[in-house]
Tab-separated table of C-alpha atoms in Angstrom:
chain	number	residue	atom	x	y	z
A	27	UNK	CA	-18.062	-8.226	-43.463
A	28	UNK	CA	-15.016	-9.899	-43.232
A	29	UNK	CA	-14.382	-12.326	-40.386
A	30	UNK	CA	-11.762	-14.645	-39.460
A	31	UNK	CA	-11.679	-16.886	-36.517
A	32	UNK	CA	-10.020	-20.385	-35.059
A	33	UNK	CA	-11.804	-24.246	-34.405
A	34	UNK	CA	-9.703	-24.634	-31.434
A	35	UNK	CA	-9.043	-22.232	-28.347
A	36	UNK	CA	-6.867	-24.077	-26.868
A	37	UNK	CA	-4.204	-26.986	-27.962
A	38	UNK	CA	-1.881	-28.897	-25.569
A	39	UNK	CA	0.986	-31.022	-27.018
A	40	UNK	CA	4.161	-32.709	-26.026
A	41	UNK	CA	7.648	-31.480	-26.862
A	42	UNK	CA	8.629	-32.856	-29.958
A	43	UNK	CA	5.170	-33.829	-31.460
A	44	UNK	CA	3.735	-31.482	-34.307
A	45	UNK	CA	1.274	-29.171	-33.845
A	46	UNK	CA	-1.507	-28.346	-36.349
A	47	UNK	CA	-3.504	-24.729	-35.371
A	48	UNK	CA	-6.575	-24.074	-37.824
A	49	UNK	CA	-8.363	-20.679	-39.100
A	50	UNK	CA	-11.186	-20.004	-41.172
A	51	UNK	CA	-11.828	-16.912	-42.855
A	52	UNK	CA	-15.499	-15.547	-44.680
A	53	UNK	CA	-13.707	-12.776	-47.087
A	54	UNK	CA	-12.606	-14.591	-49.963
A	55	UNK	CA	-11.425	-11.354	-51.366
A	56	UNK	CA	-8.884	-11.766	-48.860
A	57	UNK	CA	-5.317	-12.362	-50.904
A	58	UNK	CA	-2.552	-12.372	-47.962
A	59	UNK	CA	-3.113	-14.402	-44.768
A	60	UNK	CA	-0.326	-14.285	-42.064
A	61	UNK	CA	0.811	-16.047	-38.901
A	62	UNK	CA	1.367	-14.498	-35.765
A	63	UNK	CA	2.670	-15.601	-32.351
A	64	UNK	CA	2.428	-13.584	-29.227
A	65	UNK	CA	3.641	-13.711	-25.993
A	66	UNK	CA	2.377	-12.607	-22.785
A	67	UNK	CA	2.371	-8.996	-22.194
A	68	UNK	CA	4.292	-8.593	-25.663
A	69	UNK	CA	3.312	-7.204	-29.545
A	70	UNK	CA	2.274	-10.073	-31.991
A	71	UNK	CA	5.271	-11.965	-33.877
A	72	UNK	CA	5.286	-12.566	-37.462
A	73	UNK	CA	5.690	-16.388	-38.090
A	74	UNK	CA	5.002	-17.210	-41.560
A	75	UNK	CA	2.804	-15.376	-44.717
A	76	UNK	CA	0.939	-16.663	-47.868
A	77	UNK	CA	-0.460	-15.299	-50.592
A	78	UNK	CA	-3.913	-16.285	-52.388
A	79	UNK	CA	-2.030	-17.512	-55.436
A	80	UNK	CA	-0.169	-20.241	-53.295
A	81	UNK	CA	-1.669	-23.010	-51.252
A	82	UNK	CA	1.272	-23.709	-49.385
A	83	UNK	CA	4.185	-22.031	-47.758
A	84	UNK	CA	7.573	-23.774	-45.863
A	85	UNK	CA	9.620	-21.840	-43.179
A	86	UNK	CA	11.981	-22.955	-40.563
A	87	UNK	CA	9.809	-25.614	-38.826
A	88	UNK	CA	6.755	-24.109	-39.840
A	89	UNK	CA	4.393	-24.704	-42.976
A	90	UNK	CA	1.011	-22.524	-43.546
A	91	UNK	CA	-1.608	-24.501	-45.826
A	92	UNK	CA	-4.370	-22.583	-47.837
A	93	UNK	CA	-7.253	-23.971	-48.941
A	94	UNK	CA	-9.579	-21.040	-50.583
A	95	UNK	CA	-12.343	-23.804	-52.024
A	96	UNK	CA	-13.119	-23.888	-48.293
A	97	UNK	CA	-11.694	-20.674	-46.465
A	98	UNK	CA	-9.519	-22.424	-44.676
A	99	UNK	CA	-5.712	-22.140	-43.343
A	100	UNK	CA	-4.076	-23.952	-40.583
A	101	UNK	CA	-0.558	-23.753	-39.300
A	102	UNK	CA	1.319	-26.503	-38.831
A	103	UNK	CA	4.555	-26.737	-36.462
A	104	UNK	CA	6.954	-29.209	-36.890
A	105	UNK	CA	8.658	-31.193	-33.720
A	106	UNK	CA	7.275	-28.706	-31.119
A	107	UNK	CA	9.271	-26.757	-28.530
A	108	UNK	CA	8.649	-25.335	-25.422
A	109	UNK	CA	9.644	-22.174	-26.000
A	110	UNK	CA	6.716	-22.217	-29.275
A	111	UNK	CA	4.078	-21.660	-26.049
A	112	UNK	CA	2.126	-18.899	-27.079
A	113	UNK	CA	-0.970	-17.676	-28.267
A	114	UNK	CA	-1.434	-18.229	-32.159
A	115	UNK	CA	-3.653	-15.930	-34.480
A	116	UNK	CA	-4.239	-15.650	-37.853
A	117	UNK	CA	-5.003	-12.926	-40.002
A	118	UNK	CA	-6.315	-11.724	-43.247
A	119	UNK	CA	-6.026	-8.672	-45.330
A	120	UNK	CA	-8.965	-7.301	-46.731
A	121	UNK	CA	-9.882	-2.860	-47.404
A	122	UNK	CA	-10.838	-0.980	-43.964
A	123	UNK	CA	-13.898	0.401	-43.765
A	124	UNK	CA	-13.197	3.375	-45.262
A	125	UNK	CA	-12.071	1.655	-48.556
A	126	UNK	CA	-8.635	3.219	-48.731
A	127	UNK	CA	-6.057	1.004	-46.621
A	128	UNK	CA	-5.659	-2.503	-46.820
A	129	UNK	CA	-6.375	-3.543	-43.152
A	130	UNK	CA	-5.615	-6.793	-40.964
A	131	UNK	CA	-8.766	-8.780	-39.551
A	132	UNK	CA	-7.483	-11.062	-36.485
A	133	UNK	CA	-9.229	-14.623	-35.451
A	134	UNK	CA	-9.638	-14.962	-32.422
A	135	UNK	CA	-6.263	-16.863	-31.295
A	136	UNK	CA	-5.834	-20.123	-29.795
A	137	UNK	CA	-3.529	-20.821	-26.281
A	138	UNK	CA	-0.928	-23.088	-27.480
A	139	UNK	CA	1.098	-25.042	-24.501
A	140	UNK	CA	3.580	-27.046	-25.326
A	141	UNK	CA	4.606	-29.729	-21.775
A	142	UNK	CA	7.905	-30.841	-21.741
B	22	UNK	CA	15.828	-4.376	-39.425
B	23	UNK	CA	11.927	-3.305	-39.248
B	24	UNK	CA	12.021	-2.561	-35.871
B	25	UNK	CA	8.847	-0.771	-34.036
B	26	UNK	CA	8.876	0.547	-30.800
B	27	UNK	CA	6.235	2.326	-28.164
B	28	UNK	CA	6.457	4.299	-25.289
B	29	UNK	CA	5.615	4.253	-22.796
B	30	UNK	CA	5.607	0.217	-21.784
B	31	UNK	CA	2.886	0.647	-19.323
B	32	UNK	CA	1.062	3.653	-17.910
B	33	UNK	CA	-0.862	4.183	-15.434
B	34	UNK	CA	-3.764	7.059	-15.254
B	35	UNK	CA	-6.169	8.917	-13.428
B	36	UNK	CA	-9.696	8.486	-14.448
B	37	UNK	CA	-10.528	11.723	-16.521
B	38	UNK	CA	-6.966	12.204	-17.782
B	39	UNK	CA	-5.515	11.863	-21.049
B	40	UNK	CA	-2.479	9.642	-21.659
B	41	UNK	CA	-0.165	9.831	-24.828
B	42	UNK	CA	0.917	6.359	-26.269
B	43	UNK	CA	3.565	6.880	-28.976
B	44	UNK	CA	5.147	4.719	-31.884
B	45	UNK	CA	8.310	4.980	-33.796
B	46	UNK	CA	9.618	3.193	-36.542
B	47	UNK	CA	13.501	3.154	-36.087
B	48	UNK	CA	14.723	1.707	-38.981
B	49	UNK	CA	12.056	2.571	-41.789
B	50	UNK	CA	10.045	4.880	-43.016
B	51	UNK	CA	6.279	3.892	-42.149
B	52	UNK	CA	3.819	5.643	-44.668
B	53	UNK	CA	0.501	3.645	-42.832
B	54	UNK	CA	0.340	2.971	-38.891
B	55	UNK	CA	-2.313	1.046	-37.879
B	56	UNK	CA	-3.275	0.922	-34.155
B	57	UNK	CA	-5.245	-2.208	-32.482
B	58	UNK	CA	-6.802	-2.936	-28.800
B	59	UNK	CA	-6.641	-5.670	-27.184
B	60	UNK	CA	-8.434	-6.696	-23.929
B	61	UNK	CA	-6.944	-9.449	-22.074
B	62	UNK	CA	-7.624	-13.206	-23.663
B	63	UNK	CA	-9.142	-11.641	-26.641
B	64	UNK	CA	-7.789	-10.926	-30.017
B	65	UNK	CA	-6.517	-8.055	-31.519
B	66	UNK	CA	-8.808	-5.354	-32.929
B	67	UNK	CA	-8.097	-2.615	-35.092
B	68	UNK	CA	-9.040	0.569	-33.849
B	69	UNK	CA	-7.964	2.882	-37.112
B	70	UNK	CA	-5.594	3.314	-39.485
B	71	UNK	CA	-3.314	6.506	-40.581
B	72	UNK	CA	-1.298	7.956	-43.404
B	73	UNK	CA	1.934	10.070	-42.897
B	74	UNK	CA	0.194	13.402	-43.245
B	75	UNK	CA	-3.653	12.681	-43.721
B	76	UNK	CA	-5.921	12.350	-41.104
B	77	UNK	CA	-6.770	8.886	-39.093
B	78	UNK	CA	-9.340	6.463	-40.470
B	79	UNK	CA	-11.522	4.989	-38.134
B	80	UNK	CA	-13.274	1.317	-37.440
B	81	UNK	CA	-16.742	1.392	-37.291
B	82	UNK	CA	-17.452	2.259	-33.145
B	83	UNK	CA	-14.189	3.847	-32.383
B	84	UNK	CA	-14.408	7.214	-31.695
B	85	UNK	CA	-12.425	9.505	-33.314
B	86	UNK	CA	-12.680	12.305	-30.920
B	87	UNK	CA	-11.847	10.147	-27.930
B	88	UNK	CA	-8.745	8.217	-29.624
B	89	UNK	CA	-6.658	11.191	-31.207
B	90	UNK	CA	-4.211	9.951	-33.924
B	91	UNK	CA	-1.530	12.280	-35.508
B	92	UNK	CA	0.523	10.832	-37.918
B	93	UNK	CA	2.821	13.583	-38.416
B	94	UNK	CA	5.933	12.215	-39.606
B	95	UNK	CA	7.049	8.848	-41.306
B	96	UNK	CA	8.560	7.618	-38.211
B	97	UNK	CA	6.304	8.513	-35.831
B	98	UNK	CA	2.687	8.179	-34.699
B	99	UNK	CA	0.541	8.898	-31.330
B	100	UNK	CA	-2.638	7.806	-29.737
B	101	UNK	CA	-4.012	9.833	-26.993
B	102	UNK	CA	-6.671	8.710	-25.514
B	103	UNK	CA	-8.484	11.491	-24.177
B	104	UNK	CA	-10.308	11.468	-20.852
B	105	UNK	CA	-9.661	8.160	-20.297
B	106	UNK	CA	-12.263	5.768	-18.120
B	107	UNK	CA	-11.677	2.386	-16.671
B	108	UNK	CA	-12.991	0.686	-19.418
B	109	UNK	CA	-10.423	1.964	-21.621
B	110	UNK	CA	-7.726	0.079	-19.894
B	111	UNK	CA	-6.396	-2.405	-22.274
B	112	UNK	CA	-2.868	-3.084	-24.549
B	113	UNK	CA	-2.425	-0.942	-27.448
B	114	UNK	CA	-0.567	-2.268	-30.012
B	115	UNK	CA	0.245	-0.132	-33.015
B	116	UNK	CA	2.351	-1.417	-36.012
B	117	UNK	CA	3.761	0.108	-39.012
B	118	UNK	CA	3.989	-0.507	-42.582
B	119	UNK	CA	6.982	0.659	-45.088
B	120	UNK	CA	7.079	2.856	-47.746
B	121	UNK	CA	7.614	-0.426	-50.071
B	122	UNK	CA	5.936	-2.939	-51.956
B	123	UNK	CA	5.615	-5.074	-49.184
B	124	UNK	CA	2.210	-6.075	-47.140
B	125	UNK	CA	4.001	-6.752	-44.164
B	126	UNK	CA	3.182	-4.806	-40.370
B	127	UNK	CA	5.873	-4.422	-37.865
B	128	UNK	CA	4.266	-5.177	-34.867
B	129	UNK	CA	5.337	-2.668	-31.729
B	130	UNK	CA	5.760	-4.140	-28.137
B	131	UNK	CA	2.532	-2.953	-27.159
B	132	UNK	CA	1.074	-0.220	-24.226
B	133	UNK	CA	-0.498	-1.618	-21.290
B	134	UNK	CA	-2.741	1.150	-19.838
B	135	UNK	CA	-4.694	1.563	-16.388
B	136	UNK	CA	-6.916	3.688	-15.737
B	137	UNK	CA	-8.060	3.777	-12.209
């Protein structure tokens, strides 16, 4: 089955350094892996998406690397801020069980704290 | 735009009661709503899936007749989790997809439920 999960649990940086979060995933007939960022108590925050046909992906601070030789994206944040504290998951796309939906699979998220 | 909300926020229940959790799309029509668990520190996992007008699809281990899904419009879906026990307290998070060609989910704010 399809799995995806994260190297690191937990990451602590300083404000203004970059930050680097990495996920591995076993499906590689997954073709759309996205970024999410959630806050305590709150619903999961898109960040950043890439498709299998791309092995990288720029947004506003932010830039998701693919590699699918290895099964391997990581998420890499530019000039860190406090406010980026969260906890960081990635996902991947793959058919539900049923084999009619197209259905996320979550890794297991890693606690990133940012210290001023 | 793609906004998704639930209601209610937080509930609290009775062990042995049922509790209705319910999620709107307010600015898009959502043909799929997909509806995840999370207990605390862990990641999100998908519970089941559902199509404006078709019954639910299930994950392997939820069950179907405890978690009721109805899908009845393209704004709207519900979870009620039926006689609910205090290992079912957790944060429900359901999201929504649109009619279009995009993969995106709309995340919702999530449902934090007690049941004592």
């Amino acid at each position: 089955g399809e799995s995806v999960g994260l190297h690191l649990p937990t990451l602590s940086v300083q404000e203004g350094d970059n930050s680097i979060i990495n996920c591995a995933y076993s499906n590689s007939a997954s073709d759309y892996f996205i970024w999410y960022k959630q806050e305590s108590g709150k619903g999961p925050q898109f960040i950043i998406d890439i498709r299998s046909n791309m092995d990288k992906r720029q947004g506003q601070r932010v830039t998701v690397l693919l590699n699918k030789t290895v099964k391997h994206l990581s998420l890499q944040i530019a000039a860190t801020q406090p406010g980026d504290s969260a906890v960081y998951f990635c996902a991947g796309e793959g058919l539900n069980s049923g084999g009619s939906n197209y259905k996320l699979t979550f890794g297991k998220g890693t606690l990133l704290t940012v210290n001023p | 735009g793609a906004v998704v909300s639930q209601h209610p926020s937080w509930v609290i229940c009775k062990s042995g009661t049922s509790v209705k959790i319910e999620c709107r799309s307010l600015d898009f029509q959502a043909t799929t709503m997909f509806w995840y668990r999370q207990f605390p520190k862990q990641s999100l996992m998908l519970m089941a899936t559902s199509n404006e007008g078709s019954k639910a699809t299930y994950e392997q281990g939820v069950e179907k007749d405890k978690f009721l899904i109805n899908h009845a419009s393209l704004t709207l879906s519900t979870l009620t989790v039926t006689s609910a026990h205090p290992e079912d307290s957790s944060f429900y998070i359901c999201s929504a997809r649109g009619t279009g060609a995009s993969y995106e989910q709309y995340f919702g704010p999530g449902t934090r439920l007690t049941v004592t």
